[in-house]
Coordinates of C-alpha atoms in Angstrom, one line a residue:
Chain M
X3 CA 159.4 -84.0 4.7
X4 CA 159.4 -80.4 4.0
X5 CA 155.6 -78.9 3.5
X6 CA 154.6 -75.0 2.0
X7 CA 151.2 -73.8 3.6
X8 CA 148.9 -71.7 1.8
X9 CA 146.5 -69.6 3.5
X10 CA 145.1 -68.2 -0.2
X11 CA 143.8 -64.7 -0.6
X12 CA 144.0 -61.9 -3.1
X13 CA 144.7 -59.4 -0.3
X14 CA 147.0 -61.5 2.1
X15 CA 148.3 -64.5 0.9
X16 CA 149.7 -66.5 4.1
X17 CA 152.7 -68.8 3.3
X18 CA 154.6 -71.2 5.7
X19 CA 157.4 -73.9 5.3
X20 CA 157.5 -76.5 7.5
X21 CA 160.3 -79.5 8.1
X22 CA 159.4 -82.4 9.7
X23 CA 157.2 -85.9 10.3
X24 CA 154.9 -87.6 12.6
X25 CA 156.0 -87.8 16.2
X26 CA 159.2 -85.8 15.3
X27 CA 160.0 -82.0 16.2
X28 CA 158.7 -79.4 13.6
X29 CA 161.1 -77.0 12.0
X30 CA 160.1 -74.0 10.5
X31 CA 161.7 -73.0 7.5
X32 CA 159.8 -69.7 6.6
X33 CA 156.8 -67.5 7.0
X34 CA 155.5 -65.2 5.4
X35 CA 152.8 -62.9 3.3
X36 CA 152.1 -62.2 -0.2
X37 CA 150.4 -59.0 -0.8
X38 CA 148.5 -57.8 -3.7
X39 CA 146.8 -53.9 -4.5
X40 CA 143.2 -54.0 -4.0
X41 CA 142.9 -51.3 -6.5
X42 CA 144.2 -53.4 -9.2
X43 CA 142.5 -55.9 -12.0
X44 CA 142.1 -59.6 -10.5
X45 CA 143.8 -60.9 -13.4
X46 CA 147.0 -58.3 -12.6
X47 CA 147.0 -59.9 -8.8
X48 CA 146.8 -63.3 -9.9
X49 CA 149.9 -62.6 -11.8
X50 CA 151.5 -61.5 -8.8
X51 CA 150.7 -64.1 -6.9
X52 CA 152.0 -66.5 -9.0
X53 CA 154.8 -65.2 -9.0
X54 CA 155.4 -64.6 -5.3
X55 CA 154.3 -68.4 -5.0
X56 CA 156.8 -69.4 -7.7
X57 CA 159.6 -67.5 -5.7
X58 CA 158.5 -69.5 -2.5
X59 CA 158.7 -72.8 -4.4
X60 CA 162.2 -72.2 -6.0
X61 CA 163.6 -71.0 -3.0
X62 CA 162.2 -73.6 -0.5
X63 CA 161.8 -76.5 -2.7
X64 CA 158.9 -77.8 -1.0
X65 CA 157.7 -81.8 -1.3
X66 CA 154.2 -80.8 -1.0
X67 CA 152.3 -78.0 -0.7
X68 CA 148.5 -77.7 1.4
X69 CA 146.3 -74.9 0.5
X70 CA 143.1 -74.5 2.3
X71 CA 140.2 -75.8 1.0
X72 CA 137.7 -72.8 0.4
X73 CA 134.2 -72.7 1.2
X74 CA 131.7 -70.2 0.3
X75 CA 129.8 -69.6 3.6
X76 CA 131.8 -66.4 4.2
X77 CA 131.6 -62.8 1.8
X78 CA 130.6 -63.7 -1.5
X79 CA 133.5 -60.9 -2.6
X80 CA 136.1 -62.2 -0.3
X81 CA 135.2 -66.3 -1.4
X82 CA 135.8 -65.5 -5.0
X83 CA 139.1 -64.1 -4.4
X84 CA 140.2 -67.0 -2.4
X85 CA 139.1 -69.6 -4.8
X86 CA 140.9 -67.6 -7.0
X87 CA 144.1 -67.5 -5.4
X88 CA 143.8 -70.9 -4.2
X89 CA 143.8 -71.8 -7.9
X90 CA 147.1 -70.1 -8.6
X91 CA 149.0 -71.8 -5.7
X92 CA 147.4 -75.5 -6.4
X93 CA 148.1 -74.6 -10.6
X94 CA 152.1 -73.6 -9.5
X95 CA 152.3 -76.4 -7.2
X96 CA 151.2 -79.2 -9.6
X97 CA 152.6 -78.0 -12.4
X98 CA 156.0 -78.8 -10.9
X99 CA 154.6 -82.4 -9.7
X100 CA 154.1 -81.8 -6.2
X101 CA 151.6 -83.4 -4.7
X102 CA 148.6 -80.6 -3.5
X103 CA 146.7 -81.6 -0.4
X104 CA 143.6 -79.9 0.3
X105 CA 142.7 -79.1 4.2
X106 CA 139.4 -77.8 5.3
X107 CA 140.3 -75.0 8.6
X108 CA 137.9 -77.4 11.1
X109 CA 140.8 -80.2 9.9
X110 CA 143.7 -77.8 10.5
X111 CA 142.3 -76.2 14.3
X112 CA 141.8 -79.6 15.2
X113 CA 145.5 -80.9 13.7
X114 CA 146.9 -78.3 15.7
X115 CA 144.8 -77.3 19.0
X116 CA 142.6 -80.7 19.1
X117 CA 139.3 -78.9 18.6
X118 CA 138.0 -77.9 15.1
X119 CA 136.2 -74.9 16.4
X120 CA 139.3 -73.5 17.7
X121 CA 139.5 -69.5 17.4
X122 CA 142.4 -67.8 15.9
X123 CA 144.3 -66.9 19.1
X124 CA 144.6 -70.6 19.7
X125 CA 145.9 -71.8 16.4
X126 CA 148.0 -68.9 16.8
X127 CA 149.6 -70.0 20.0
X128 CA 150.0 -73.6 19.3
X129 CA 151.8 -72.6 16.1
X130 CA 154.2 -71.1 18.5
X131 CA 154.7 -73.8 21.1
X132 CA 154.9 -76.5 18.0
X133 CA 157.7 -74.0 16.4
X134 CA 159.5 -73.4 18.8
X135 CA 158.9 -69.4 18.4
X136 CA 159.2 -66.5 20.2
X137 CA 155.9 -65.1 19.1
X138 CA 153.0 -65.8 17.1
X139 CA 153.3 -65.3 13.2
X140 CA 151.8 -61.9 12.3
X141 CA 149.2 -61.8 10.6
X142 CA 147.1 -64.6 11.6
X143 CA 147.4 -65.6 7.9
X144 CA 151.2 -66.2 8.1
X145 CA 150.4 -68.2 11.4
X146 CA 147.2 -70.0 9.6
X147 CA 149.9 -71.2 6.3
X148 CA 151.7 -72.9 9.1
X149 CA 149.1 -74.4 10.9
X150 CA 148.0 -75.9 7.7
X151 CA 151.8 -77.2 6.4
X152 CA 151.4 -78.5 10.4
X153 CA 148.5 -80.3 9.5
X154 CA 149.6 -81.8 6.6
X155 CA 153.0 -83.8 7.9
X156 CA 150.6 -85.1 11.0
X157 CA 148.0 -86.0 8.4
X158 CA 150.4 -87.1 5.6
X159 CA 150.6 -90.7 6.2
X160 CA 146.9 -91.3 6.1
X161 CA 146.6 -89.5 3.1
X162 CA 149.0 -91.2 1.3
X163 CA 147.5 -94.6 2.1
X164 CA 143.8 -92.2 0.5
X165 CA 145.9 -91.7 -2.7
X166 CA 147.6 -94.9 -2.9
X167 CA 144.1 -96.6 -2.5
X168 CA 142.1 -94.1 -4.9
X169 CA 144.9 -94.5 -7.6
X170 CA 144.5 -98.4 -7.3
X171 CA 140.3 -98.4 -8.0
X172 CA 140.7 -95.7 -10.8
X173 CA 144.4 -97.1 -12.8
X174 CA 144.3 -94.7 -15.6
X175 CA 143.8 -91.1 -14.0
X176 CA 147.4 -90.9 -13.0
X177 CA 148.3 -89.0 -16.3
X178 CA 145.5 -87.1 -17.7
X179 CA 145.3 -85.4 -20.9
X180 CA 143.5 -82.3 -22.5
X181 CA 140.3 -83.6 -24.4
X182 CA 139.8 -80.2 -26.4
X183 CA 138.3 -79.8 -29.8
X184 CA 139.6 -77.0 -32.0
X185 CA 137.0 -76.0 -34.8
X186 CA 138.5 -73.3 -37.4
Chain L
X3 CA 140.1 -57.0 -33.2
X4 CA 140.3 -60.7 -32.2
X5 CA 139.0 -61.9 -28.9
X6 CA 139.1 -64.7 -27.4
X7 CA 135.5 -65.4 -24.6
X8 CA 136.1 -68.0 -22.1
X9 CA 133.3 -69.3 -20.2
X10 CA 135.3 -71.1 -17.5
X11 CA 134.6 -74.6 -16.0
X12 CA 136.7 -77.2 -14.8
X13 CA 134.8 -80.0 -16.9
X14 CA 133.8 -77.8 -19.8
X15 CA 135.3 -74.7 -20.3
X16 CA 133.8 -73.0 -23.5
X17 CA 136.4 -70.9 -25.3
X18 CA 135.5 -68.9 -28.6
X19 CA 137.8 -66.3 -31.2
X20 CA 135.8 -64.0 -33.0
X21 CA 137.4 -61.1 -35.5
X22 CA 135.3 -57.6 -35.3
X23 CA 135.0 -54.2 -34.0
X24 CA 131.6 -51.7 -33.8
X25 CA 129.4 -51.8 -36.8
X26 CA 131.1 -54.2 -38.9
X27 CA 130.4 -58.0 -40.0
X28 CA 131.8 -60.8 -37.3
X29 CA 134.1 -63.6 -37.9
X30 CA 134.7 -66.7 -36.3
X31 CA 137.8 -67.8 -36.1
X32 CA 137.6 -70.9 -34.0
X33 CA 135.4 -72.2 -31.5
X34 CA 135.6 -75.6 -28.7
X35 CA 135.3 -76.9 -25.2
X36 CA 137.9 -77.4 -23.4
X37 CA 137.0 -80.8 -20.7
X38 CA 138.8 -82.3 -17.8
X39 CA 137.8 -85.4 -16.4
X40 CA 135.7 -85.2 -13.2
X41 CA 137.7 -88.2 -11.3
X42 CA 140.8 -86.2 -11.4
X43 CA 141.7 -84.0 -8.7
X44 CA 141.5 -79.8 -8.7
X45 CA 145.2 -79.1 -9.1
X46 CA 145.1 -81.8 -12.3
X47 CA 142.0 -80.1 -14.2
X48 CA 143.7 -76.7 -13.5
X49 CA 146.5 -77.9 -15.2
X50 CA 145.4 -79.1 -17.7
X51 CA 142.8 -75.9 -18.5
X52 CA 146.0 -73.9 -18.4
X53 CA 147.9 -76.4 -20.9
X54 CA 144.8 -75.8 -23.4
X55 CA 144.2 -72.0 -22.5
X56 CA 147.5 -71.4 -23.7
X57 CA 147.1 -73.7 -26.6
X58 CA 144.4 -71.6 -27.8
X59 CA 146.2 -67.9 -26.9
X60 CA 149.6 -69.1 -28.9
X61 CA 147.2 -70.1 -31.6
X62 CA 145.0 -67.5 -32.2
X63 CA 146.5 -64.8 -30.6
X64 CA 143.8 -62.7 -29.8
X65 CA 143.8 -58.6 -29.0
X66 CA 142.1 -59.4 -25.8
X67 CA 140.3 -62.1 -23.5
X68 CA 136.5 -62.1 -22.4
X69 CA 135.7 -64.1 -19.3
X70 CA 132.6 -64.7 -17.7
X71 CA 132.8 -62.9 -14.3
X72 CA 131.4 -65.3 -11.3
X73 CA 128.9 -65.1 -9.3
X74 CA 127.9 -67.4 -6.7
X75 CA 124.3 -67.9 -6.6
X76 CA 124.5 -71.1 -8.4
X77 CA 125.2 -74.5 -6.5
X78 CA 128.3 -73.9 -4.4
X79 CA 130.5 -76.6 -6.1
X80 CA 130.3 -75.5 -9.3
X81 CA 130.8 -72.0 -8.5
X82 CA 134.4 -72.6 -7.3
X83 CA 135.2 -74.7 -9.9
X84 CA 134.1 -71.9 -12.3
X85 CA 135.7 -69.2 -9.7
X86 CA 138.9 -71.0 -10.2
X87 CA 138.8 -72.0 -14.2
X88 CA 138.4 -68.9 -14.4
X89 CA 141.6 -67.5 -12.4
X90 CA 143.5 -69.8 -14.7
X91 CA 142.3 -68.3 -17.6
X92 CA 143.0 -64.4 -16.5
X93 CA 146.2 -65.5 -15.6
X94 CA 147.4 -66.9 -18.7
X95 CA 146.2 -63.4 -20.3
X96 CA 147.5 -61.1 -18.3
X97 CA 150.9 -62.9 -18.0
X98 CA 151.2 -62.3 -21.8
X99 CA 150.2 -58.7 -21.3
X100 CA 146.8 -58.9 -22.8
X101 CA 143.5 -57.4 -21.2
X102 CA 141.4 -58.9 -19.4
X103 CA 137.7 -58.0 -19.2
X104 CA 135.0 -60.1 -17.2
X105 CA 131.7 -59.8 -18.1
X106 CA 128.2 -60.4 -16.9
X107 CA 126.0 -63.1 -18.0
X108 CA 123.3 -60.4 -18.3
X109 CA 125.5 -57.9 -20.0
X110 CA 126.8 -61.1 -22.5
X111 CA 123.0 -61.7 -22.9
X112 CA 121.9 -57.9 -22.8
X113 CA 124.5 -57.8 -26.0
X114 CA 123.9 -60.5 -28.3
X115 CA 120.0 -60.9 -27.7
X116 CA 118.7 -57.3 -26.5
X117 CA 117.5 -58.6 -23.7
X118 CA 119.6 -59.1 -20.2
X119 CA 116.7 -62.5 -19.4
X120 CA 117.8 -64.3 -22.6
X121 CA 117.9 -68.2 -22.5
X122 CA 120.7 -70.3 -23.6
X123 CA 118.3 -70.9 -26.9
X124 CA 118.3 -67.2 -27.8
X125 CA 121.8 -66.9 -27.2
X126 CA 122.7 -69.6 -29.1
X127 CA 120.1 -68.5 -32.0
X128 CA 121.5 -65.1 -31.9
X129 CA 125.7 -66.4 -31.9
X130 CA 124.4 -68.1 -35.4
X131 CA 123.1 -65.2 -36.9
X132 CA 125.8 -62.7 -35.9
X133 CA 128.6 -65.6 -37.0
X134 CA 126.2 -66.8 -39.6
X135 CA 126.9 -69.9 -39.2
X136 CA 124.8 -73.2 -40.1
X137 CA 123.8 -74.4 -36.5
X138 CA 124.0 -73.3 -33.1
X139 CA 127.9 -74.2 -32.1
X140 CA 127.0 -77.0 -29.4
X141 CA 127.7 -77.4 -26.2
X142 CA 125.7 -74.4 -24.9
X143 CA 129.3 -73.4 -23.9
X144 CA 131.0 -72.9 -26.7
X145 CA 127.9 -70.8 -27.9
X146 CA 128.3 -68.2 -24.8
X147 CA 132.0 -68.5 -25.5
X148 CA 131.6 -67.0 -28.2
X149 CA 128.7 -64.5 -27.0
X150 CA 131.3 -63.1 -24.5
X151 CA 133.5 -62.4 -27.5
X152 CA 131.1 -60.5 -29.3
X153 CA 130.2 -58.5 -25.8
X154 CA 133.3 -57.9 -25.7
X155 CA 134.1 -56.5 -29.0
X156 CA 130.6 -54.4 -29.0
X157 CA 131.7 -53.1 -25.4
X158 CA 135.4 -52.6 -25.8
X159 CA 135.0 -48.8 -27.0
X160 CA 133.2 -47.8 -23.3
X161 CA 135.5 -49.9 -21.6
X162 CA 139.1 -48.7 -22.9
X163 CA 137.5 -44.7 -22.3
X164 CA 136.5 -46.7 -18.3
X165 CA 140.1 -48.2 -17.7
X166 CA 141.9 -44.6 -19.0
X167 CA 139.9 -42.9 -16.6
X168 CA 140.7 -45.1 -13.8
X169 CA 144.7 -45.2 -14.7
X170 CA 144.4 -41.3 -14.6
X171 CA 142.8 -41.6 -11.2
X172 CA 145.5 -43.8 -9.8
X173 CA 148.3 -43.0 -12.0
X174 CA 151.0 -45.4 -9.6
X175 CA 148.7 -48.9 -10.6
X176 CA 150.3 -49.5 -13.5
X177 CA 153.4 -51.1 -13.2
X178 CA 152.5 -53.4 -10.1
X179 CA 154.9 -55.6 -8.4
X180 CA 154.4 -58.0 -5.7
X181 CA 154.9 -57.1 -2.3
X182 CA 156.4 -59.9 0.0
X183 CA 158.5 -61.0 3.1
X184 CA 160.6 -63.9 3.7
X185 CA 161.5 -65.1 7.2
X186 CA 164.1 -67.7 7.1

């Protein structure tokens, strides 16, 4: 299976495309980073980003994509932004009807190095050695959308069995539909 | 001018279109809640908010979109939900090429009520009386929907004379593109 990593950010948006499946080598396809101006509007970044990610997804035609989950105990500033351009990349990714995994980065240091408080050196070296590189991803977010597309084909099968077994106790939310009221 | 408020949520997301510029009678021209079901997961709802924003935008067609800005002193949850309702709905703006402003709750409260403290029963008192409509447009969201529309259209003079002064500070902004690299 072929998984896209996104490390989501307004500034630096990591991305990373991954081939493989558990217990087999891992291939990667390509890494990279989206960039945005921090002097422009949030709205005009978002734009950009989407379209960056919507490049990434026609050219590498991803089965699934896995975008880190975002938690708030960080910046305030910096959380917002992520949220935000986590939205983008999970809104891109679903529209098409891939499947969007969420990973929290304890569940991705520990998919990779084995402990969930790894630091970022680590994850970036074990990205390496799993690769097959000649050097660690620059920047760490490049390295980190790996790690997570990583994390995702080792976590894959178990999540699958998640979805299966969520989709069987709730039959109808398979194909949602706007509930909106229009009042002229 | 017609703008559309959106008070972003991923179950309710109130969005409102009201006709008006400085010192002359408002008009409503529509008003609703846009809901996704809570079982569903984040990529789905964001989905689906999109599929209605843009509903609404090839509708009505507004001048310009309001959207509450975040803040994140509110449960956590919640707050990224809202943080990323609300990156759908700048997105679908500014793809089309129309502004974007975020707003306040205090300056949407400060604008419709005189007073920045305002509860949602003020708000909603004061929505009626500027839209003069029969009741208070229910949920609470649609009402501050709505409110952010009328900020917006009290507050759009100071805020075009704001964003010419900051395109003649950074004159290259403009036009941005996105800046990437690919690794294959």
């Amino acid at each position: 299976m072929r998984v896209m990593g996104v490390d989501p950010g307004l500034t630096r948006c990591g991305l990373g495309v991954v081939d493989g499946s558990t217990g087999r080598p891992l291939h990667m396809a390509a890494v990279g980073v989206l960039r945005t101006p921090a002097e422009d509007e949030t709205a005009a970044r978002l734009v950009l980003i989407e379209r960056g990610i919507e490049e990434w997804l026609d050219t590498y035609r991803p089965d699934a994509v896995a975008v880190e989950r975002v938690f708030s105990q960080h910046n305030i500033r910096t959380v917002m932004g992520t949220a935000q351009a986590s939205a983008v990349a999970m809104l891109c990714a679903a529209r098409r009807g891939l499947p969007v995994a969420l990973h929290t980065p304890s569940e991705v240091k520990a998919a990779v190095t084995g402990s969930g408080r790894a630091d970022k050196a680590q994850v970036g070296a074990m990205v390496t050695r799993l690769l097959r590189l000649d050097a660690p991803p620059r920047p760490a977010d490049a390295a980190d959308a790996l790690a997570l597309a990583i994390c995702h084909i080792w976590r894959a099968p178990a999540h699958d069995r998640l979805s299966r077994a969520r989709a069987a106790a709730y039959p109808g939310s398979g194909a949602p539909r706007p509930k909106g009221t229009i009042r002229s």
